[in-house]
Amino acid sequence: MSIPLPAFVAIPLVTAFLLPIFGKKGKAAATVLANLATVSLLVLAIVSVGQSRVYEIGKWSIPLGINLVLDGLSSLLLLAISVVSTAAMFFSIRYMEQYTAKAKYLSLFLLMVAGMNGVVLSGDIFNLFVFLEIASIASYALVGFGCEHEELEASFKYMVLGSIGSIFILFAVALVYGNTGSLNMAYISKAIQSSGLNAGLTFALGLFIAGFGLKAALVPFHAWLPDAHPSAPAPISAMLSGVLIKTLGVYALTRVVFNVFGISISTGWLLIALGLLSMVAGAFLAIGQWDLKRLMAYSSISQLGYVVLGIGLGGLIIAEGGNLAWASLAILGGLFHLVNHAVYKSLLFLTSGSVEMSTGTRQMRQMGGLAEKMPVTRATCIIASASIAGIPPFSGFWSKLILVVAAIQASFYWVAAIIVFVSLCTLIMYLKVQRYVFLGELPENLQQSKEAKNSMLVAMIFLACLCVLMGLLVLVPSLRSHILNPAVKVLTDGLEYSTKIINM
Amino acid sequence: MKGMTIIVKTISSWVKVLVFLFGIYIILFGHLTPGGGFAGGVILAASYVLLMLAFGREFVEKNLPLPLASRLDCLGAFLFALIAILGLVFGGSFFVNFLYQKYLPGQPLNLISAGTIPLSNLAIGLKVGASLFLVIFTLSICCKDFKTDTSTHKKEE
């Protein structure tokens, strides 16, 4: 069955604008409708796996009109977005009862989902920017949703840095249009292949890397993330850390670098350097934190470093003309780590929300001994921690293993060593979480703390099951060839993207 | 003291109708003359801003209550998306101009022509007018209170 691709953007968008009409009385109806929207997106994303199509909006053919492109990489990201948004939306049913204006929250949430789906599907670089802004602006509002002093400050900081990133991207789009005369990614790529990179286009590539790097919070550009992600309500932290920085940052960056400009040795090294820097700096900064959600936010920076490192390593091997098998292995590791991180980091943020809801604090020094009071939260948190630290049966282990194997095969032994070392740091920081939050003595004032409510538990258990089962994505050959390999192939094919799109 | 002097109030109560009508004209003739949904919507919002400047915020709030404005805002966006989806249903592709291609092939430069484009302009005008009004209204909520001593404010912060 072929689904009209705009449905991925239209369903959340239409629902988002319907919800405020319900007002204060129809809160239950609005919640049901919003959940229906995310679940239907999940179903559509699962159905669309393995397809690759081009959709011309309004039947205008490509150089003139706008097109949406569904290929392996897009459908992988769509799957990640819809899984995390379904879980986060289900979690918010009960969690967001603490806040006022739930209908507005649901509406902004769906707008953010629409923006992310749009970024992933867009085949036109200016529309990519427009959808990126929709998702970013919705997330600025959601970070400040609590309207407390700290949240507004974090939201303002995020907004200023996010807007700088957007301006970089807009300038780069303008430069690309001026130099190639097209906004369609396939046609830009064709123009670059025939005439080569000139100074303006090289500068545009630099601006793209800086702009998308800001959105992805890679290390020199990471200053906004440790404030913004902890301040948001927990399901939004899960969405931001789980998928937003990946779609707006890593996906857009890899799409532009691999499929539009073409990977070169210097960009490959740049991506590796950014990845390594994020990994090491993020891990060191995370270990010292005493705020539960802030620790997880720093760990997101570190984990995103793995993704960029894997993709950069693959790109470098391709650019140097090395063995394509090891290049695809490195990219497979990076992309698989992206999906894994989406699942376990959103689970970690949901558990932190459940802890914060029952204890009323995020400071780990004031907690302890919650294991008996919140058994399910504790169990899911252990699964997620084991997964992120790379303990064998869980998903995180497989992606890190693939990255290490790829690095050793391509004789980047020091990179493999750093991957293992950062993995150890990750283990330390999550042991710290277990020790100070769930073990130890229960303080007097937390005797009354209760386990999370039904809908929150269901969302956490759903993600925890995925954490355990995700390893099957690489271990079962038929799943791998359907979900991950097409995504890897999009990146290893590089500039063949343009001829494929134009001929499709 | 609410609003400005009687001269400003009288003039703006005459002008507001003209400004509002001009906004509607710009929206409805968007497919024929320069302008369109966005420009017309800004002019619609400007007519309310004129009222707000002349008569004060409370007067405007009675005239166009905030919940209504917020709903009009959502309605505009919803209508625009609906037109796109109707294109999918009747024309076979998202955003297809099905009215022009199938049902209403009017002559260029006539008022009834261009299919769904005037309808989209209408939706955008509604959206932009209502949301720009809301933006300016929200910005005007914060104001400096000259009567109370500023030192008390600092303590509250």
XYZ file of C-alpha atoms in Angstrom, chain A residues 56-402:
347
model
C 5.430 15.889 -5.966
C 3.219 18.321 -4.086
C 0.390 19.748 -6.184
C 1.575 17.702 -9.190
C 4.298 20.233 -9.996
C 7.323 18.355 -11.322
C 10.576 18.683 -9.405
C 12.738 21.541 -10.503
C 9.665 23.788 -10.314
C 7.692 22.311 -7.453
C 8.387 20.992 -4.000
C 8.989 17.288 -3.504
C 8.948 14.958 -0.555
C 11.399 12.049 -0.632
C 11.015 8.814 1.263
C 14.127 6.648 1.256
C 15.817 4.287 3.671
C 17.307 7.001 5.869
C 14.019 8.921 6.046
C 11.982 5.886 6.983
C 14.480 4.927 9.718
C 14.179 8.413 11.223
C 10.380 8.425 10.803
C 10.244 5.181 12.739
C 12.386 6.600 15.560
C 10.341 9.823 15.732
C 7.007 8.037 15.829
C 8.077 5.460 18.446
C 9.423 8.121 20.796
C 6.519 10.516 20.225
C 3.941 7.773 20.834
C 5.596 6.857 24.136
C 6.084 10.479 25.203
C 2.506 11.373 24.292
C 1.187 8.414 26.272
C 3.373 9.425 29.206
C 1.992 12.982 29.070
C -1.625 11.801 29.559
C -0.991 11.558 33.294
C 2.207 13.562 33.698
C 0.884 16.793 32.191
C -2.009 16.893 34.682
C 0.419 18.854 36.881
C 0.406 21.741 34.406
C -2.340 24.045 33.172
C -3.259 24.527 29.489
C -2.881 20.863 28.519
C -4.573 21.394 25.132
C -1.971 24.029 24.219
C 0.793 21.645 25.266
C -0.598 18.844 23.095
C -0.946 21.246 20.197
C 2.687 22.403 20.460
C 3.826 18.781 20.839
C 2.085 17.800 17.600
C 3.480 20.864 15.805
C 6.966 19.755 16.834
C 6.279 16.243 15.488
C 4.967 17.728 12.215
C 8.127 19.820 11.887
C 10.411 16.853 12.486
C 8.561 14.604 10.046
C 8.776 17.415 7.514
C 12.535 17.801 7.969
C 13.024 14.095 7.452
C 10.843 13.893 4.337
C 11.686 17.145 2.605
C 13.607 16.867 -0.649
C 13.911 20.605 -0.972
C 16.491 22.480 1.036
C 14.400 25.563 1.714
C 11.481 23.477 2.939
C 13.902 21.608 5.149
C 14.687 24.993 6.719
C 10.986 25.865 7.097
C 10.138 22.583 8.825
C 13.257 22.913 10.970
C 11.987 26.291 12.146
C 8.502 24.878 12.878
C 10.024 22.175 15.065
C 12.506 24.574 16.699
C 9.958 27.266 17.544
C 7.536 24.726 18.989
C 10.390 23.359 21.114
C 11.371 26.860 22.355
C 7.815 27.284 23.635
C 7.736 23.791 25.136
C 11.020 24.253 27.026
C 9.549 27.312 28.736
C 6.194 25.623 29.307
C 6.443 25.635 33.118
C 6.843 29.461 33.093
C 9.111 29.363 36.165
C 12.200 31.552 36.341
C 14.656 28.780 35.486
C 12.557 27.428 32.617
C 12.101 30.833 30.988
C 15.812 31.531 31.271
C 16.671 28.191 29.672
C 14.089 28.759 26.941
C 15.499 32.210 26.191
C 19.043 30.876 25.980
C 17.883 28.038 23.743
C 15.947 30.461 21.556
C 18.912 32.813 21.061
C 21.366 30.025 20.202
C 18.785 28.132 18.145
C 18.018 31.254 16.128
C 21.726 31.801 15.457
C 21.849 28.240 14.148
C 18.803 28.868 11.967
C 20.321 32.069 10.574
C 23.501 30.161 9.632
C 21.369 27.595 7.806
C 19.306 30.277 6.061
C 22.461 32.082 4.875
C 23.855 28.792 3.637
C 20.613 28.063 1.739
C 20.827 31.523 0.143
C 24.468 30.967 -0.865
C 23.649 27.575 -2.330
C 20.740 29.036 -4.305
C 22.902 31.873 -5.563
C 25.641 29.515 -6.711
C 23.612 26.660 -8.185
C 20.281 28.278 -9.117
C 18.213 25.553 -7.502
C 16.693 24.748 -4.127
C 15.930 21.103 -4.838
C 18.558 18.925 -3.184
C 18.876 16.557 -6.132
C 19.393 19.435 -8.588
C 21.837 21.229 -6.263
C 23.830 18.030 -6.044
C 23.816 17.681 -9.836
C 25.005 21.264 -10.269
C 27.800 20.760 -7.724
C 28.913 17.567 -9.478
C 29.120 19.251 -12.852
C 30.835 22.489 -11.788
C 32.640 21.550 -8.572
C 32.804 23.423 -5.284
C 33.633 27.108 -5.526
C 34.453 29.413 -2.618
C 30.820 30.362 -1.997
C 29.666 26.759 -1.818
C 32.540 25.781 0.479
C 31.565 28.631 2.789
C 27.946 27.443 2.614
C 29.061 23.948 3.630
C 30.869 25.460 6.621
C 27.747 27.401 7.569
C 25.626 24.253 7.246
C 27.980 22.322 9.528
C 27.942 25.127 12.106
C 24.164 25.587 11.901
C 23.212 21.925 12.078
C 25.965 21.424 14.667
C 24.246 24.042 16.835
C 20.942 22.228 16.448
C 22.619 18.899 17.266
C 24.531 20.401 20.241
C 27.906 18.999 19.192
C 30.589 20.114 21.595
C 31.752 23.546 20.610
C 28.071 24.445 20.064
C 26.543 22.638 23.046
C 26.047 25.475 25.565
C 22.243 25.593 25.305
C 21.482 21.894 25.720
C 22.301 21.287 29.420
C 19.940 24.148 30.323
C 17.154 23.524 27.838
C 16.701 19.769 28.118
C 16.378 19.521 31.932
C 14.024 22.510 32.168
C 11.397 21.120 29.816
C 8.611 18.836 31.140
C 9.862 15.221 31.165
C 8.078 13.957 27.997
C 9.444 16.981 26.137
C 12.964 16.317 27.448
C 12.509 12.818 26.067
C 11.449 14.187 22.679
C 14.225 16.802 22.575
C 17.043 14.470 23.590
C 15.518 11.451 21.921
C 14.724 12.703 18.452
C 14.793 16.497 18.015
C 18.576 16.950 18.143
C 18.941 13.960 15.839
C 16.483 14.980 13.130
C 17.315 18.695 13.105
C 21.005 18.144 13.697
C 22.474 14.815 12.693
C 19.988 13.812 9.977
C 20.057 17.192 8.242
C 23.855 17.362 8.540
C 24.438 13.920 7.069
C 21.886 14.498 4.305
C 23.569 17.739 3.259
C 27.137 16.516 3.650
C 26.730 13.065 2.062
C 23.976 13.488 -0.527
C 24.190 17.121 -1.574
C 27.805 18.265 -1.250
C 29.484 14.882 -1.265
C 31.839 13.718 1.473
C 35.463 14.786 1.269
C 38.459 13.839 3.408
C 38.442 17.143 5.276
C 34.696 16.983 6.128
C 35.173 13.373 7.219
C 37.949 14.397 9.626
C 35.853 17.363 10.814
C 32.935 15.066 11.652
C 35.267 12.635 13.454
C 36.805 15.493 15.443
C 33.381 16.889 16.394
C 32.202 13.421 17.365
C 35.237 12.592 19.515
C 35.163 16.000 21.207
C 31.447 15.636 22.021
C 31.927 12.102 23.307
C 34.780 12.882 25.679
C 33.728 16.346 26.859
C 30.074 15.317 27.284
C 31.030 12.269 29.357
C 33.422 14.188 31.629
C 30.911 16.988 32.186
C 28.120 14.500 32.903
C 29.981 12.617 35.647
C 30.248 15.731 37.801
C 26.541 16.638 37.716
C 24.250 16.296 40.733
C 21.061 17.304 38.934
C 19.494 14.092 37.581
C 18.153 15.515 34.311
C 21.227 17.679 33.741
C 23.418 14.577 33.957
C 21.246 12.885 31.350
C 21.416 15.976 29.128
C 25.232 15.995 29.185
C 25.200 12.285 28.486
C 23.057 13.014 25.384
C 25.881 15.187 24.054
C 28.324 12.371 24.659
C 26.105 9.749 23.010
C 25.419 11.950 20.006
C 29.189 12.059 19.580
C 29.119 8.301 18.888
C 26.580 8.800 16.105
C 28.553 11.589 14.436
C 31.803 9.670 14.914
C 30.410 6.560 13.235
C 29.016 8.496 10.298
C 32.181 10.594 9.977
C 34.411 7.515 10.094
C 32.373 5.885 7.329
C 32.527 9.092 5.306
C 36.291 9.340 5.706
C 36.800 5.754 4.543
C 34.596 6.411 1.493
C 36.427 9.659 0.683
C 39.826 7.992 0.978
C 38.621 5.218 -1.334
C 39.023 2.543 1.329
C 37.112 -0.681 1.766
C 33.406 0.056 1.337
C 32.425 -2.791 3.661
C 34.112 -1.139 6.653
C 32.642 2.230 5.676
C 29.124 0.781 5.660
C 29.854 -0.980 8.959
C 30.881 2.317 10.594
C 27.801 4.100 9.216
C 25.604 1.186 10.299
C 27.030 1.520 13.809
C 26.373 5.262 13.834
C 22.793 4.992 12.563
C 21.985 2.039 14.821
C 23.354 3.982 17.771
C 21.124 6.905 16.740
C 18.001 4.732 16.902
C 19.120 3.041 20.129
C 19.884 6.348 21.765
C 16.460 7.667 20.758
C 14.837 4.796 22.642
C 16.931 4.528 25.794
C 17.543 8.224 26.336
C 13.828 8.989 26.058
C 13.190 6.139 28.508
C 15.766 7.609 30.911
C 14.117 11.029 30.721
C 10.678 9.491 31.304
C 11.967 7.689 34.418
C 13.532 10.942 35.604
C 10.131 12.606 35.121
C 8.468 9.888 37.158
C 11.066 10.328 39.929
C 10.690 14.098 39.834
C 6.905 13.838 40.000
C 6.945 11.692 43.133
C 9.832 13.381 44.974
C 9.454 16.959 43.759
C 13.191 17.423 43.240
C 15.873 16.736 40.662
C 18.829 16.931 43.053
C 20.355 13.488 43.490
C 21.785 14.422 46.905
C 18.252 14.796 48.283
C 17.072 11.406 47.023
C 17.881 7.819 47.874
C 16.333 4.463 48.535
C 13.538 4.884 46.005
C 13.962 1.259 44.878
C 11.281 -0.092 47.216
C 8.867 2.776 46.642
C 9.098 2.788 42.835
C 9.945 -0.758 41.669
C 8.813 -0.381 38.050
C 10.560 2.958 37.539
C 13.691 1.431 39.010
C 13.546 -1.639 36.795
C 13.054 0.384 33.611
C 15.810 2.772 34.664
C 18.221 -0.136 35.162
C 17.388 -1.520 31.710
C 17.969 1.875 30.107
C 21.193 2.454 32.061
C 22.527 -0.972 31.124
C 21.624 -0.271 27.536
C 23.320 3.136 27.380
C 26.430 1.805 29.143
C 26.675 -1.042 26.623
C 26.106 -4.131 28.757
C 25.762 -7.199 26.487
C 22.201 -8.318 25.925
C 20.846 -4.778 25.595
C 20.707 -2.661 22.470
C 23.488 -0.177 23.273
C 26.070 -2.958 23.363
C 25.502 -3.973 19.744
C 25.838 -0.500 18.293
C 29.015 0.203 20.270
C 30.412 -3.203 19.285
C 29.796 -2.439 15.606
